Coordinates of C-alpha atoms and ligand atoms in Angstrom, one line a residue:
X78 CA 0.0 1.0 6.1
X79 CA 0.9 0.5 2.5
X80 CA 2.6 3.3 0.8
X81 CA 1.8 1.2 -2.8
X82 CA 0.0 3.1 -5.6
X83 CA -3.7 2.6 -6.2
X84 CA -5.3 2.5 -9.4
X85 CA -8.4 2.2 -10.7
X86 CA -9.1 0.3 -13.2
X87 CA -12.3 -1.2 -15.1
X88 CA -12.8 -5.3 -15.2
X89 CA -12.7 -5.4 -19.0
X90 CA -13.5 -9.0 -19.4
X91 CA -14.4 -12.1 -17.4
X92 CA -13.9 -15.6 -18.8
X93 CA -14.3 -18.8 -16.9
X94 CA -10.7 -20.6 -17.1
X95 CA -12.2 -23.9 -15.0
X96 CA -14.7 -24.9 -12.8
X97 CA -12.7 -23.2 -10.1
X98 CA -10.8 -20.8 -11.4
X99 CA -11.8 -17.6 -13.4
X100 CA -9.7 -15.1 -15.5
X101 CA -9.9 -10.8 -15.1
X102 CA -9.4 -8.7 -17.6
X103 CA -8.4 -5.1 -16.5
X104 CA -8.1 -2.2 -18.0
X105 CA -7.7 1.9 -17.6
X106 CA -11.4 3.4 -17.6
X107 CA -10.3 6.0 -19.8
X108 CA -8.8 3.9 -22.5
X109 CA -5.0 5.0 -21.3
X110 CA -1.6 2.9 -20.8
X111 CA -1.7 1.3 -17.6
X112 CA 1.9 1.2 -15.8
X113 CA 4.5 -1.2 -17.0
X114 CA 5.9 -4.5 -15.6
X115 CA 7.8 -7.6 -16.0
X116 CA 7.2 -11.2 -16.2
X117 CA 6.4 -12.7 -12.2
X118 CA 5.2 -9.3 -11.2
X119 CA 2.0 -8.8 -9.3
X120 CA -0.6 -6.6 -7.9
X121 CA -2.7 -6.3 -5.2
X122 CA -6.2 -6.4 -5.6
X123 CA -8.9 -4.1 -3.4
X124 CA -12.2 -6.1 -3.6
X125 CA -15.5 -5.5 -2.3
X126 CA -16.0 -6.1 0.9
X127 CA -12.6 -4.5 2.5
X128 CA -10.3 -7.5 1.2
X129 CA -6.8 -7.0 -0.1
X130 CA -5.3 -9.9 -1.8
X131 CA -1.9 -10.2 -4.0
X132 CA -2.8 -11.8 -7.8
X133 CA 0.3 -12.3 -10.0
X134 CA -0.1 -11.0 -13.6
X135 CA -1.0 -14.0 -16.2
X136 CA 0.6 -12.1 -19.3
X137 CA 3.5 -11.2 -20.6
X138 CA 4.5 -7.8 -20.6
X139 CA 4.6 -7.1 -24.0
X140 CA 1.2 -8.3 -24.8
X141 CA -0.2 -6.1 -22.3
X142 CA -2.6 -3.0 -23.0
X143 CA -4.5 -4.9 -19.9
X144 CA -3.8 -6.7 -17.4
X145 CA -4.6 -10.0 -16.7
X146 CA -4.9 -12.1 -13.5
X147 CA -6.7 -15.6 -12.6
X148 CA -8.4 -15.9 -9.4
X149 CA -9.2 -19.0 -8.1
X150 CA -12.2 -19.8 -6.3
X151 CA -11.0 -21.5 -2.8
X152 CA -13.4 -23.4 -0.9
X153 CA -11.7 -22.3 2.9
X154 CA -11.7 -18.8 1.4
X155 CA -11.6 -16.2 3.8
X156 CA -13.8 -13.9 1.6
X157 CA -11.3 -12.8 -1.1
X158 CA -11.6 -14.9 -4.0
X159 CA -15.2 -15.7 -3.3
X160 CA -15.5 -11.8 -3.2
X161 CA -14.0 -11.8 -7.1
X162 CA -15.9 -14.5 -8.0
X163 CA -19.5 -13.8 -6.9
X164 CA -19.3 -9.8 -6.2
X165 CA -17.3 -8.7 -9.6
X166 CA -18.6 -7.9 -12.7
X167 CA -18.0 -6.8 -16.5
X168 CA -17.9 -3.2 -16.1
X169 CA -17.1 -2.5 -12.8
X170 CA -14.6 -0.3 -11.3
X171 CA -12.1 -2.0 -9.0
X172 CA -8.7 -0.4 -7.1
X173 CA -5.4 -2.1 -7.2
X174 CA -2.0 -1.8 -6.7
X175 CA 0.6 -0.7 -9.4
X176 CA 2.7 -4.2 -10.1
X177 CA 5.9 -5.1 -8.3
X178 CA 8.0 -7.7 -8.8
X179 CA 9.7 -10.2 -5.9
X180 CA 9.3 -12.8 -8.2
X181 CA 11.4 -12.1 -11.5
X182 CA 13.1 -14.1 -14.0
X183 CA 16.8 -14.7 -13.1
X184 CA 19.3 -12.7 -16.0
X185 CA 22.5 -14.8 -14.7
X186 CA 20.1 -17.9 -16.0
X187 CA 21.4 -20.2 -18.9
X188 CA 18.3 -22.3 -18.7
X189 CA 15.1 -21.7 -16.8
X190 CA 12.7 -24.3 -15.4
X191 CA 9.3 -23.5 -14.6
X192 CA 7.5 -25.7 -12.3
X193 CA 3.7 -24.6 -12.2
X194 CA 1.3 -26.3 -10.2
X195 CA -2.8 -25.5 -11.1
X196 CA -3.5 -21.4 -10.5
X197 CA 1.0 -21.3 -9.5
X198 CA -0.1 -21.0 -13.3
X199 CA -0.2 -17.4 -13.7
X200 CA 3.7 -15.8 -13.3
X201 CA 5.1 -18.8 -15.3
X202 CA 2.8 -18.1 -17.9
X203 CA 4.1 -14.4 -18.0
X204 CA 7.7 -15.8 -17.7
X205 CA 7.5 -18.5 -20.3
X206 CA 6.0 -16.2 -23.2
X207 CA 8.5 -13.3 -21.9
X208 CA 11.2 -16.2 -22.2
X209 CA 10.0 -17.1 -25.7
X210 CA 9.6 -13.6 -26.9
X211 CA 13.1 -13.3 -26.7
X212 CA 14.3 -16.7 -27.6
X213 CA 15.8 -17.8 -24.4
X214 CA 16.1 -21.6 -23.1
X215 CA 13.1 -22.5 -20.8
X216 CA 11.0 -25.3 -20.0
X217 CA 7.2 -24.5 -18.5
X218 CA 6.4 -28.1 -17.2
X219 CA 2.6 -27.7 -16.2
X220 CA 1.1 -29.9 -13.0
X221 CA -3.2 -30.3 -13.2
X222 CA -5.7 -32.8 -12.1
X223 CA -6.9 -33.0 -15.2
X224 CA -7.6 -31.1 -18.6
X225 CA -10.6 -29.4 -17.5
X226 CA -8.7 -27.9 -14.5
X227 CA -5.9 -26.5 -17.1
X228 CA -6.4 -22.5 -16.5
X229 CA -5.1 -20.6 -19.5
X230 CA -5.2 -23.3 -22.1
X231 CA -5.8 -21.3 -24.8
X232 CA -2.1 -19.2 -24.2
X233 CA -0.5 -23.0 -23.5
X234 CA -1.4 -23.9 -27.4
X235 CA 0.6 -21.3 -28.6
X236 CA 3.1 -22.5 -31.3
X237 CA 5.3 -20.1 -29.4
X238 CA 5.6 -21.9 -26.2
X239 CA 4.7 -25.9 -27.4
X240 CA 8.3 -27.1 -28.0
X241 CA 8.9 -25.9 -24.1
X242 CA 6.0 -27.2 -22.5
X243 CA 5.5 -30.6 -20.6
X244 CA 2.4 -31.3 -19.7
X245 CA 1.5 -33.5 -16.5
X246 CA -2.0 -34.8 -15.7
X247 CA -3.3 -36.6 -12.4
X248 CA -5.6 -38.0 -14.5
X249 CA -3.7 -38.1 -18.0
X250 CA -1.5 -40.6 -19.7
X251 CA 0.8 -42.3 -17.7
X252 CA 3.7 -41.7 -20.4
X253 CA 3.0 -37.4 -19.1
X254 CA 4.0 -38.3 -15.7
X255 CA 6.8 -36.4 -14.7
X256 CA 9.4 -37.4 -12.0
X257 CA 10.2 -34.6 -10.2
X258 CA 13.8 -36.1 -8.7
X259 CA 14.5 -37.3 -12.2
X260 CA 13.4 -33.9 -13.8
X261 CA 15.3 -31.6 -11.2
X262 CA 18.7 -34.0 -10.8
X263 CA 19.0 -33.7 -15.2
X264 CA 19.8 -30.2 -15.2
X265 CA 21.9 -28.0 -17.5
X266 CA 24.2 -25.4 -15.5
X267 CA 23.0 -22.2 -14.7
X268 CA 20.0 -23.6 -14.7
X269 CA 17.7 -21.7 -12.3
X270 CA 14.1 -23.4 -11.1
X271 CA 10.9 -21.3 -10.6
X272 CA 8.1 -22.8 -8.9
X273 CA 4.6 -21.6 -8.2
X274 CA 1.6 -23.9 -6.8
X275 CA -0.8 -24.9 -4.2
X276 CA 0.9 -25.7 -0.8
X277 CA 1.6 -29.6 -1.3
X278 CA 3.3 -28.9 -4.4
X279 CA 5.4 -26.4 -3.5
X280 CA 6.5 -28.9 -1.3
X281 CA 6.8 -31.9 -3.1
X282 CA 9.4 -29.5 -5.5
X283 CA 11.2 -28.3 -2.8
X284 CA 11.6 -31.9 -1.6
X285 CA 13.0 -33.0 -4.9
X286 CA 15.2 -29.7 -4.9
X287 CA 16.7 -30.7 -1.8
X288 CA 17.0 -34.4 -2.8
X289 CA 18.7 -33.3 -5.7
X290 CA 21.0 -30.4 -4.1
X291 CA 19.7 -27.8 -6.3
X292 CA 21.2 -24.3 -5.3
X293 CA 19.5 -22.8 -3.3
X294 CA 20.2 -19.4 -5.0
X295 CA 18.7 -20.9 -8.2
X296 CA 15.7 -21.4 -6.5
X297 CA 12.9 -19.2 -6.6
X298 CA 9.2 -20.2 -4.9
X299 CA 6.6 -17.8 -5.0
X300 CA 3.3 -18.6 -3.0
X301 CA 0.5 -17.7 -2.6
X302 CA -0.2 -18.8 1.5
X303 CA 2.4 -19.3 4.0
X304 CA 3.1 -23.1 4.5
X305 CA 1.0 -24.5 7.4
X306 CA 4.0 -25.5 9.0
X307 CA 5.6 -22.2 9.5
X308 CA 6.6 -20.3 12.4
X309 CA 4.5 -17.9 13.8
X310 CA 5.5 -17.8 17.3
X311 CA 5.9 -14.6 18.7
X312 CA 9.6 -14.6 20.0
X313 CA 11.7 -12.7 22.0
X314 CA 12.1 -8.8 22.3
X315 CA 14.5 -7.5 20.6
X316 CA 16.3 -3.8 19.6
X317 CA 16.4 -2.8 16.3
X318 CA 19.6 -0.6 15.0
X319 CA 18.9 2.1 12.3
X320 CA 22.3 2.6 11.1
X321 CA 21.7 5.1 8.5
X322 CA 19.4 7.5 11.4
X323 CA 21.8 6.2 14.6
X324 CA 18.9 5.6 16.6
X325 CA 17.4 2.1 18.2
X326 CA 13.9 0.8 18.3
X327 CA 12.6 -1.7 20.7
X328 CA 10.5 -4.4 19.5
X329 CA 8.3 -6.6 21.8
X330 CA 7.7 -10.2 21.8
X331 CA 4.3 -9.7 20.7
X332 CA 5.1 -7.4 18.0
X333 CA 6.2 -6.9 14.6
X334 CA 9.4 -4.7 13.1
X335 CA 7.1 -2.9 11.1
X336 CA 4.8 -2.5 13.7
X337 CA 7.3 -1.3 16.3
X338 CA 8.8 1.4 13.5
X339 CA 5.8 2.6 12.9
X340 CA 5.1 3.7 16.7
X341 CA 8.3 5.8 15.8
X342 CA 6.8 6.9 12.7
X343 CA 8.7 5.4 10.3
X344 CA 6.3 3.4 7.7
X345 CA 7.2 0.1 6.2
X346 CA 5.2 -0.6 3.1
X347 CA 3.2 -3.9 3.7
X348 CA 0.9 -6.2 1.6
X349 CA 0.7 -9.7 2.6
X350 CA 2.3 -9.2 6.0
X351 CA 3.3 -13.3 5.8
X352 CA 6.9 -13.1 4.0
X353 CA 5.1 -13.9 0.8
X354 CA 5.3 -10.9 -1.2
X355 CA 8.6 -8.8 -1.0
X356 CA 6.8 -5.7 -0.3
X357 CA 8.6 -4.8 3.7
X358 CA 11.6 -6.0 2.7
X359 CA 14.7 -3.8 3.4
X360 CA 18.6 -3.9 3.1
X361 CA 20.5 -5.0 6.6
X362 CA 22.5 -7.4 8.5
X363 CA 20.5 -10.4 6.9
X364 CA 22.9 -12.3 9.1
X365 CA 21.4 -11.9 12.2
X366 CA 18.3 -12.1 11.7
X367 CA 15.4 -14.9 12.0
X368 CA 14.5 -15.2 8.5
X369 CA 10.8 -16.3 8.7
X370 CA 10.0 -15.1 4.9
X371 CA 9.1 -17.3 1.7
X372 CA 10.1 -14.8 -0.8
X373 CA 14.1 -14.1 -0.2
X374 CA 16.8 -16.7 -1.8
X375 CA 19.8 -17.2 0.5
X376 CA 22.1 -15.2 -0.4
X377 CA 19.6 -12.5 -0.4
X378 CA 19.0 -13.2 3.1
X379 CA 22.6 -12.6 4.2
X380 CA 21.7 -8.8 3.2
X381 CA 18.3 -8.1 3.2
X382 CA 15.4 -8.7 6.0
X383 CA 11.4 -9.0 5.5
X384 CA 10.5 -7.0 8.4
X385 CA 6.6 -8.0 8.5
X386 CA 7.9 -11.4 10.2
X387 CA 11.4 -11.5 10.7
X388 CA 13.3 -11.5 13.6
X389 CA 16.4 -11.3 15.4
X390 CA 18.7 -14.2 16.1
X391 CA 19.9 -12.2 19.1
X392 CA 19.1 -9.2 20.8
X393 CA 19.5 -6.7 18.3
X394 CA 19.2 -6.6 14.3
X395 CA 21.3 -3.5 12.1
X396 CA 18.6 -2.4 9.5
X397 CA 20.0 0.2 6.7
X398 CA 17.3 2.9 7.5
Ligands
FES1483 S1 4.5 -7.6 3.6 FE1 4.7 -9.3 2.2 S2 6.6 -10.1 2.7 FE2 6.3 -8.6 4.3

């Protein structure tokens, strides 16, 4: 039901990153400009086999003729990256999405701290050489087993980003550990915290943010699954208000908002359809509803709704459509 743009674009280059994870180059067949986009954007990648997965773009705009996007290779795949991995090669002609951005880098921000966690690699690095290009205060602090799972080392030795980089091992130096309490509770104002990483460490983060009482509206998580701990159930029915059309829509327990408006034929665009990405989002009384999403900050929830999950806290929820 997405209304996104496809492209088609031509894998340009493919170069092993790590044991698990590998990097794609792509590029316009014809040679042309492929559509802008800003650090933490991503795109949706159409692979062989029917699957649709979201990739977040591993360069900074500015350096990009191509685009870039690392794909890791996850052993309880459900066919997606092992699709990339063992189906896609040099050459071949791929569709995705033009980019979009839930995930961007904060303006209001004196400081910003980027917390990546193994492939959670791939927006910071976009952000961090965006941040550097301008000369704007960051710190990328960098979470691997070990160097030989480091994806993108080659952009992490630049001289560009090496006085803003900390770099934390499992299986390094014990002088490169980082505390995360310590790390998050030593913060400059307007400081605001990106984090992007495996399930565990997005947790482990958001732990330490909480510990710490970071803001939550200087917090900013993208991921790449929803949690394993979150809430799924189906609900209770519950009538949705389109103020700007004056009509109401009924949604059923066993049904989504974006389901139940399409019945009425109005189309939500959808990617992830698990609160991940941004793309059903839509302006309304973010105060009653049941925010199930992982993308909106708090005070974007008092306005704003993901309609692929989100419910109402009562029987009705105001939607400006
Ligand atoms: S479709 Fe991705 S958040 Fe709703």
């Amino acid at each position: 039901m997405s209304l996104e743009r496809t492209l088609t674009v031509r894998v340009k280059r493919i170069s092993r990153e790590t044991p698990e994870i590998l990097a794609f180059e792509l590029a316009h067949p014809w040679g042309r400009a492929l559509p802008g986009y800003e650090a933490g954007a991503h795109i949706d990648v159409h692979m062989p086999g029917g699957f649709s997965r979201q990739y977040s773009l591993a360069r900074a705009p500015s350096n990009a003729p191509s685009y870039v996007i690392g794909v890791k290779r996850e052993l309880a795949s459900r066919g997606g990256s092992a699709s990339m991995h063992e189906r896609v090669r040099e050459g071949d002609l791929i569709a995705i999405s033009t980019p979009r951005n839930t995930f961007p880098l904060r303006a209001e921000a004196a400081h910003h701290l980027l917390m990546a966690g193994g492939i959670g690699m791939t927006p910071l690095l976009a952000m961090a050489q965006a941040l550097a290009a301008r000369g704007a205060s960051f710190t990328l602090c960098v979470f691997a087993r070990g160097e030989e799972h480091l994806a993108f080392s080659n952009a992490l030795r630049d001289p560009a980003l090496a006085p803003h980089l900390r770099l934390h091992l499992d299986q390094g130096d014990a002088s490169q550990r980082i505390d995360l309490q310590a790390l998050l509770a030593d913060r400059a104002p307007d400081t605001h915290l990106y984090v992007c990483g495996p399930g565990g460490f997005m947790k482990a983060v958001r732990d330490a943010a909480a510990k710490t009482d970071w803001p939550d509206d200087a917090l900013h998580t993208e991921y790449f699954a929803a949690p394993t701990d979150a809430n799924t159930s189906t609900g209770l029915p519950f009538t949705l208000r389109l103020a700007q059309r004056g009509i109401t829509v009924p949604v059923a327990a066993d049904q989504t908002a974006v389901d139940a408006l399409h019945e009425v034929g109005i189309d939500i665009p959808v990617s992830c359809q698990q609160g991940l990405c941004g793309t059903c989002v839509v302006e309304g009384d973010g105060e009653g509803a049941e925010h199930r999403d992982f993308c909106l900050t708090g005070t974007e929830r008092r306005s704003k709704v993901a309609l692929c999950c989100s419910r109402a806290k009562g029987l009705e929820l105001v939607l400006q459509l």
